[in-house]
Structure formats: structure tokens, C-alpha cells
């Protein structure tokens, strides 16, 4: 995969998270087509960190990003952003999955750091900022903190209050 395509994919993943409930990077990396229900504009997935089934509506910008990655050859089992070297090993071997998430996370955050330098931002851009951006936008647009907390799969509203 060319460096330009990879950079675009990283950017798409970051923006997708802003519009897709502030998903954690590990959940975006492991996102498969079976988790997306286009007809209902819904995402349903067991979250890696909490092991809870998580379902919520997807807004148009998130759906548009997904449509760019869907091909006629995509199967339910395929990973959407296909960054994992061995998808079947990822699904059956937790140690391999963790090492792949770490490898991919390092690469994405390295790219985001380069972007923040090029844009001369006052702070370092990290993937986790997409999660904060989702929460901040949702709260600023009037979503109740209880709902934001549920979407983000926080253990309590106190965790969500950090984002407020």
C-alpha cells in the first residue's frame, strides 16, 4: 500500500471516529463489515476493552467514509480498514491482536504527529483526540451526558465528565 493511500486511510479512520461515537482505535482497527448495518445506519459491535455489545446510529459523514471502503468483494468477515496483516490470526489469537493494535496505533499516531507539526498546532494530534472531539461536539450540540456516556461505553458518567 502506498504511503499516500495509507495516510488517507489513517485520516479517514480519525474522522470516522469523530462521527462514529468516538470509538477507540482498537475497535476501529478490528471493525468488520458484519458490524455495519447500512439499511439501519447502525453499528453493532462488542467493544474490545469492556466486552459489552455496543449499538448506535451512524450519521451521514461516518457512512460516507465506510462506503468508500466497501467493494463488491467485501465479505462480512473482512476488516473495513484492512490494516491488520493476518485477519484470521487477529481474530483467534489475542496476543497477536494486541501486537497488531500496538503496531498500527504507533503508525497512525506517528502520522498524526506529522500532521500536527505541518499544521503548526499547539498540541500533538493523537488518535484519542477523535474520541474527545466526538464527546465535545455531542455535548456542545445538546446531547445529554448520559447518552454520550452510553455511546462511548464509559463505566460511569464521571468518566464522561472529563470530556465536558
PDB file of C-alpha atoms in Angstrom:
ATOM      1  CA  UNK A   1       0.000   0.000   0.000  1.00  0.00           C
ATOM      2  CA  UNK A   2       1.429   3.365  -0.986  1.00  0.00           C
ATOM      3  CA  UNK A   3       2.248   5.905   1.706  1.00  0.00           C
ATOM      4  CA  UNK A   4      -0.350   8.321   0.277  1.00  0.00           C
ATOM      5  CA  UNK A   5      -3.134   5.716   0.451  1.00  0.00           C
ATOM      6  CA  UNK A   6      -2.105   4.777   3.984  1.00  0.00           C
ATOM      7  CA  UNK A   7      -2.131   8.431   5.104  1.00  0.00           C
ATOM      8  CA  UNK A   8      -5.623   8.872   3.626  1.00  0.00           C
ATOM      9  CA  UNK A   9      -6.811   5.745   5.425  1.00  0.00           C
ATOM     10  CA  UNK A  10      -5.440   6.994   8.758  1.00  0.00           C
ATOM     11  CA  UNK A  11      -7.162  10.344   8.220  1.00  0.00           C
ATOM     12  CA  UNK A  12     -10.433   8.581   7.318  1.00  0.00           C
ATOM     13  CA  UNK A  13     -10.233   6.457  10.457  1.00  0.00           C
ATOM     14  CA  UNK A  14      -9.681   9.541  12.615  1.00  0.00           C
ATOM     15  CA  UNK A  15     -12.604  11.418  11.056  1.00  0.00           C
ATOM     16  CA  UNK A  16     -14.779   8.279  11.134  1.00  0.00           C
ATOM     17  CA  UNK A  17     -14.286   8.081  14.918  1.00  0.00           C
ATOM     18  CA  UNK A  18     -15.373  11.682  15.366  1.00  0.00           C
ATOM     19  CA  UNK A  19     -18.682  10.802  13.684  1.00  0.00           C
ATOM     20  CA  UNK A  20     -18.960   7.198  14.962  1.00  0.00           C
ATOM     21  CA  UNK A  21     -19.430   7.583  18.670  1.00  0.00           C
ATOM     22  CA  UNK A  22     -15.783   8.224  19.471  1.00  0.00           C
ATOM     23  CA  UNK A  23     -14.800   4.593  19.014  1.00  0.00           C
ATOM     24  CA  UNK A  24     -11.437   3.605  20.421  1.00  0.00           C
ATOM     25  CA  UNK A  25      -8.688   2.934  17.912  1.00  0.00           C
ATOM     26  CA  UNK A  26      -8.611  -0.788  18.773  1.00  0.00           C
ATOM     27  CA  UNK A  27     -12.300  -1.046  17.875  1.00  0.00           C
ATOM     28  CA  UNK A  28     -11.833   0.761  14.584  1.00  0.00           C
ATOM     29  CA  UNK A  29      -8.879  -1.456  13.683  1.00  0.00           C
ATOM     30  CA  UNK A  30     -10.983  -4.570  14.390  1.00  0.00           C
ATOM     31  CA  UNK A  31     -14.150  -3.242  12.736  1.00  0.00           C
ATOM     32  CA  UNK A  32     -15.604  -5.746  10.256  1.00  0.00           C
ATOM     33  CA  UNK A  33     -18.373  -5.355   7.699  1.00  0.00           C
ATOM     34  CA  UNK A  34     -20.638  -7.586   9.788  1.00  0.00           C
ATOM     35  CA  UNK A  35     -20.680  -4.797  12.394  1.00  0.00           C
ATOM     36  CA  UNK A  36     -22.236  -2.298   9.971  1.00  0.00           C
ATOM     37  CA  UNK A  37     -25.920  -2.308   9.025  1.00  0.00           C
ATOM     38  CA  UNK A  38     -26.274   0.226   6.203  1.00  0.00           C
ATOM     39  CA  UNK A  39     -30.064  -0.183   5.908  1.00  0.00           C
ATOM     40  CA  UNK A  40     -30.495   0.903   9.534  1.00  0.00           C
ATOM     41  CA  UNK A  41     -27.464   3.237   9.526  1.00  0.00           C
ATOM     42  CA  UNK A  42     -26.265   1.364  12.608  1.00  0.00           C
ATOM     43  CA  UNK A  43     -23.064  -0.047  14.067  1.00  0.00           C
ATOM     44  CA  UNK A  44     -23.234  -3.056  16.426  1.00  0.00           C
ATOM     45  CA  UNK A  45     -20.005  -4.431  17.865  1.00  0.00           C
ATOM     46  CA  UNK A  46     -18.605  -5.948  21.041  1.00  0.00           C
ATOM     47  CA  UNK A  47     -16.151  -3.361  22.362  1.00  0.00           C
ATOM     48  CA  UNK A  48     -12.688  -4.820  22.982  1.00  0.00           C
ATOM     49  CA  UNK A  49     -11.985  -3.005  26.258  1.00  0.00           C
ATOM     50  CA  UNK A  50     -15.292  -3.639  28.056  1.00  0.00           C
ATOM     51  CA  UNK A  51     -16.587  -6.710  26.196  1.00  0.00           C
ATOM     52  CA  UNK A  52     -20.039  -5.028  26.023  1.00  0.00           C
ATOM     53  CA  UNK A  53     -22.208  -5.171  22.913  1.00  0.00           C
ATOM     54  CA  UNK A  54     -22.369  -1.632  21.665  1.00  0.00           C
ATOM     55  CA  UNK A  55     -25.003  -0.410  19.168  1.00  0.00           C
ATOM     56  CA  UNK A  56     -25.669   3.095  17.909  1.00  0.00           C
ATOM     57  CA  UNK A  57     -26.812   5.007  14.846  1.00  0.00           C
ATOM     58  CA  UNK A  58     -24.241   6.238  12.371  1.00  0.00           C
ATOM     59  CA  UNK A  59     -24.521   9.723  10.906  1.00  0.00           C
ATOM     60  CA  UNK A  60     -24.036  10.531   7.227  1.00  0.00           C
ATOM     61  CA  UNK A  61     -20.315  11.518   7.349  1.00  0.00           C
ATOM     62  CA  UNK A  62     -19.415   8.179   9.012  1.00  0.00           C
ATOM     63  CA  UNK A  63     -21.497   6.241   6.473  1.00  0.00           C
ATOM     64  CA  UNK A  64     -19.845   8.094   3.580  1.00  0.00           C
ATOM     65  CA  UNK A  65     -16.398   7.105   4.813  1.00  0.00           C
ATOM     66  CA  UNK A  66     -17.489   3.464   5.121  1.00  0.00           C
ATOM     67  CA  UNK A  67     -18.929   3.459   1.599  1.00  0.00           C
ATOM     68  CA  UNK A  68     -15.509   4.428   0.219  1.00  0.00           C
ATOM     69  CA  UNK A  69     -14.052   1.201   1.638  1.00  0.00           C
ATOM     70  CA  UNK A  70     -16.892  -1.177   0.694  1.00  0.00           C
ATOM     71  CA  UNK A  71     -16.258  -3.116  -2.507  1.00  0.00           C
ATOM     72  CA  UNK A  72     -18.286  -5.774  -4.283  1.00  0.00           C
ATOM     73  CA  UNK A  73     -15.749  -8.322  -2.983  1.00  0.00           C
ATOM     74  CA  UNK A  74     -16.148  -7.259   0.677  1.00  0.00           C
ATOM     75  CA  UNK A  75     -17.456 -10.019   2.923  1.00  0.00           C
ATOM     76  CA  UNK A  76     -18.938  -9.717   6.407  1.00  0.00           C
ATOM     77  CA  UNK A  77     -15.706 -11.094   7.871  1.00  0.00           C
ATOM     78  CA  UNK A  78     -13.395  -8.600   6.149  1.00  0.00           C
ATOM     79  CA  UNK A  79     -11.931  -5.802   8.219  1.00  0.00           C
ATOM     80  CA  UNK A  80     -13.143  -2.433   6.976  1.00  0.00           C
ATOM     81  CA  UNK A  81      -9.861  -0.543   7.092  1.00  0.00           C
ATOM     82  CA  UNK A  82      -7.754  -3.672   6.450  1.00  0.00           C
ATOM     83  CA  UNK A  83      -4.571  -2.686   8.271  1.00  0.00           C
ATOM     84  CA  UNK A  84      -4.115  -5.999  10.091  1.00  0.00           C
ATOM     85  CA  UNK A  85      -1.514  -8.232   8.436  1.00  0.00           C
ATOM     86  CA  UNK A  86      -3.282 -11.528   9.243  1.00  0.00           C
ATOM     87  CA  UNK A  87      -7.007 -11.072   9.955  1.00  0.00           C
ATOM     88  CA  UNK A  88      -7.760 -14.698  10.845  1.00  0.00           C
ATOM     89  CA  UNK A  89      -4.843 -14.804  13.310  1.00  0.00           C
ATOM     90  CA  UNK A  90      -6.015 -11.487  14.753  1.00  0.00           C
ATOM     91  CA  UNK A  91      -9.456 -12.970  15.488  1.00  0.00           C
ATOM     92  CA  UNK A  92      -8.219 -16.148  17.167  1.00  0.00           C
ATOM     93  CA  UNK A  93      -5.015 -15.049  18.934  1.00  0.00           C
ATOM     94  CA  UNK A  94      -5.371 -12.234  21.486  1.00  0.00           C
ATOM     95  CA  UNK A  95      -1.569 -11.782  21.817  1.00  0.00           C
ATOM     96  CA  UNK A  96      -1.269 -11.320  18.064  1.00  0.00           C
ATOM     97  CA  UNK A  97      -4.245  -8.927  18.113  1.00  0.00           C
ATOM     98  CA  UNK A  98      -2.655  -6.794  20.814  1.00  0.00           C
ATOM     99  CA  UNK A  99       0.670  -6.649  18.960  1.00  0.00           C
ATOM    100  CA  UNK A 100      -1.097  -5.636  15.731  1.00  0.00           C
ATOM    101  CA  UNK A 101      -3.116  -2.942  17.507  1.00  0.00           C
ATOM    102  CA  UNK A 102       0.109  -1.580  19.032  1.00  0.00           C
ATOM    103  CA  UNK A 103       1.893  -1.637  15.663  1.00  0.00           C
ATOM    104  CA  UNK A 104      -0.954   0.086  13.835  1.00  0.00           C
ATOM    105  CA  UNK A 105      -1.514   2.583  16.671  1.00  0.00           C
ATOM    106  CA  UNK A 106       2.140   3.581  16.589  1.00  0.00           C
ATOM    107  CA  UNK A 107       1.970   4.182  12.829  1.00  0.00           C
ATOM    108  CA  UNK A 108      -1.286   6.158  12.987  1.00  0.00           C
ATOM    109  CA  UNK A 109      -0.130   8.342  15.864  1.00  0.00           C
ATOM    110  CA  UNK A 110       3.212   8.933  14.133  1.00  0.00           C
ATOM    111  CA  UNK A 111       1.323  10.190  11.081  1.00  0.00           C
ATOM    112  CA  UNK A 112      -0.947  12.366  13.229  1.00  0.00           C
ATOM    113  CA  UNK A 113       2.133  13.841  14.898  1.00  0.00           C
ATOM    114  CA  UNK A 114       3.495  14.739  11.452  1.00  0.00           C
ATOM    115  CA  UNK A 115       0.179  16.385  10.597  1.00  0.00           C
ATOM    116  CA  UNK A 116       0.203  18.424  13.803  1.00  0.00           C
ATOM    117  CA  UNK A 117       3.752  19.591  13.032  1.00  0.00           C
ATOM    118  CA  UNK A 118       2.827  20.558   9.454  1.00  0.00           C
ATOM    119  CA  UNK A 119      -0.216  22.462  10.715  1.00  0.00           C
ATOM    120  CA  UNK A 120       1.875  24.029  13.491  1.00  0.00           C
ATOM    121  CA  UNK A 121      -0.678  23.021  16.107  1.00  0.00           C
ATOM    122  CA  UNK A 122      -0.028  23.959  19.734  1.00  0.00           C
ATOM    123  CA  UNK A 123      -0.501  20.365  20.845  1.00  0.00           C
ATOM    124  CA  UNK A 124       0.259  16.938  19.443  1.00  0.00           C
ATOM    125  CA  UNK A 125      -2.574  15.374  17.472  1.00  0.00           C
ATOM    126  CA  UNK A 126      -3.358  11.834  18.677  1.00  0.00           C
ATOM    127  CA  UNK A 127      -5.993   9.332  17.660  1.00  0.00           C
ATOM    128  CA  UNK A 128      -7.584   9.584  21.091  1.00  0.00           C
ATOM    129  CA  UNK A 129      -8.407  13.214  20.273  1.00  0.00           C
ATOM    130  CA  UNK A 130     -11.064  11.933  17.861  1.00  0.00           C
ATOM    131  CA  UNK A 131     -12.804  10.419  20.880  1.00  0.00           C
ATOM    132  CA  UNK A 132     -12.619  13.724  22.768  1.00  0.00           C
ATOM    133  CA  UNK A 133     -13.831  15.583  19.681  1.00  0.00           C
ATOM    134  CA  UNK A 134     -16.887  13.346  19.385  1.00  0.00           C
ATOM    135  CA  UNK A 135     -17.785  13.861  23.057  1.00  0.00           C
ATOM    136  CA  UNK A 136     -17.205  17.612  22.989  1.00  0.00           C
ATOM    137  CA  UNK A 137     -19.250  18.051  19.798  1.00  0.00           C
ATOM    138  CA  UNK A 138     -22.077  15.872  21.113  1.00  0.00           C
ATOM    139  CA  UNK A 139     -22.252  17.748  24.410  1.00  0.00           C
ATOM    140  CA  UNK A 140     -21.977  21.174  22.729  1.00  0.00           C
ATOM    141  CA  UNK A 141     -24.827  20.199  20.391  1.00  0.00           C
ATOM    142  CA  UNK A 142     -27.120  19.391  23.291  1.00  0.00           C
ATOM    143  CA  UNK A 143     -26.774  15.632  23.667  1.00  0.00           C
ATOM    144  CA  UNK A 144     -27.347  14.622  27.252  1.00  0.00           C
ATOM    145  CA  UNK A 145     -24.225  13.493  29.089  1.00  0.00           C
ATOM    146  CA  UNK A 146     -25.910  10.182  29.974  1.00  0.00           C
ATOM    147  CA  UNK A 147     -26.376   9.435  26.289  1.00  0.00           C
ATOM    148  CA  UNK A 148     -22.788  10.421  25.419  1.00  0.00           C
ATOM    149  CA  UNK A 149     -21.560   8.190  28.235  1.00  0.00           C
ATOM    150  CA  UNK A 150     -23.550   5.244  26.890  1.00  0.00           C
ATOM    151  CA  UNK A 151     -22.384   5.754  23.298  1.00  0.00           C
ATOM    152  CA  UNK A 152     -18.756   5.935  24.431  1.00  0.00           C
ATOM    153  CA  UNK A 153     -19.208   2.825  26.592  1.00  0.00           C
ATOM    154  CA  UNK A 154     -17.914   4.569  29.693  1.00  0.00           C
ATOM    155  CA  UNK A 155     -18.193   2.774  33.032  1.00  0.00           C
ATOM    156  CA  UNK A 156     -19.786   5.845  34.621  1.00  0.00           C
ATOM    157  CA  UNK A 157     -20.868   9.384  33.836  1.00  0.00           C
ATOM    158  CA  UNK A 158     -17.921  10.587  35.917  1.00  0.00           C
ATOM    159  CA  UNK A 159     -15.599   9.323  33.182  1.00  0.00           C
ATOM    160  CA  UNK A 160     -17.626  11.232  30.577  1.00  0.00           C
ATOM    161  CA  UNK A 161     -17.489  14.413  32.672  1.00  0.00           C
ATOM    162  CA  UNK A 162     -13.759  14.563  31.923  1.00  0.00           C
ATOM    163  CA  UNK A 163     -14.707  15.254  28.301  1.00  0.00           C
ATOM    164  CA  UNK A 164     -17.106  18.010  29.375  1.00  0.00           C
TER     165      UNK A 164
END
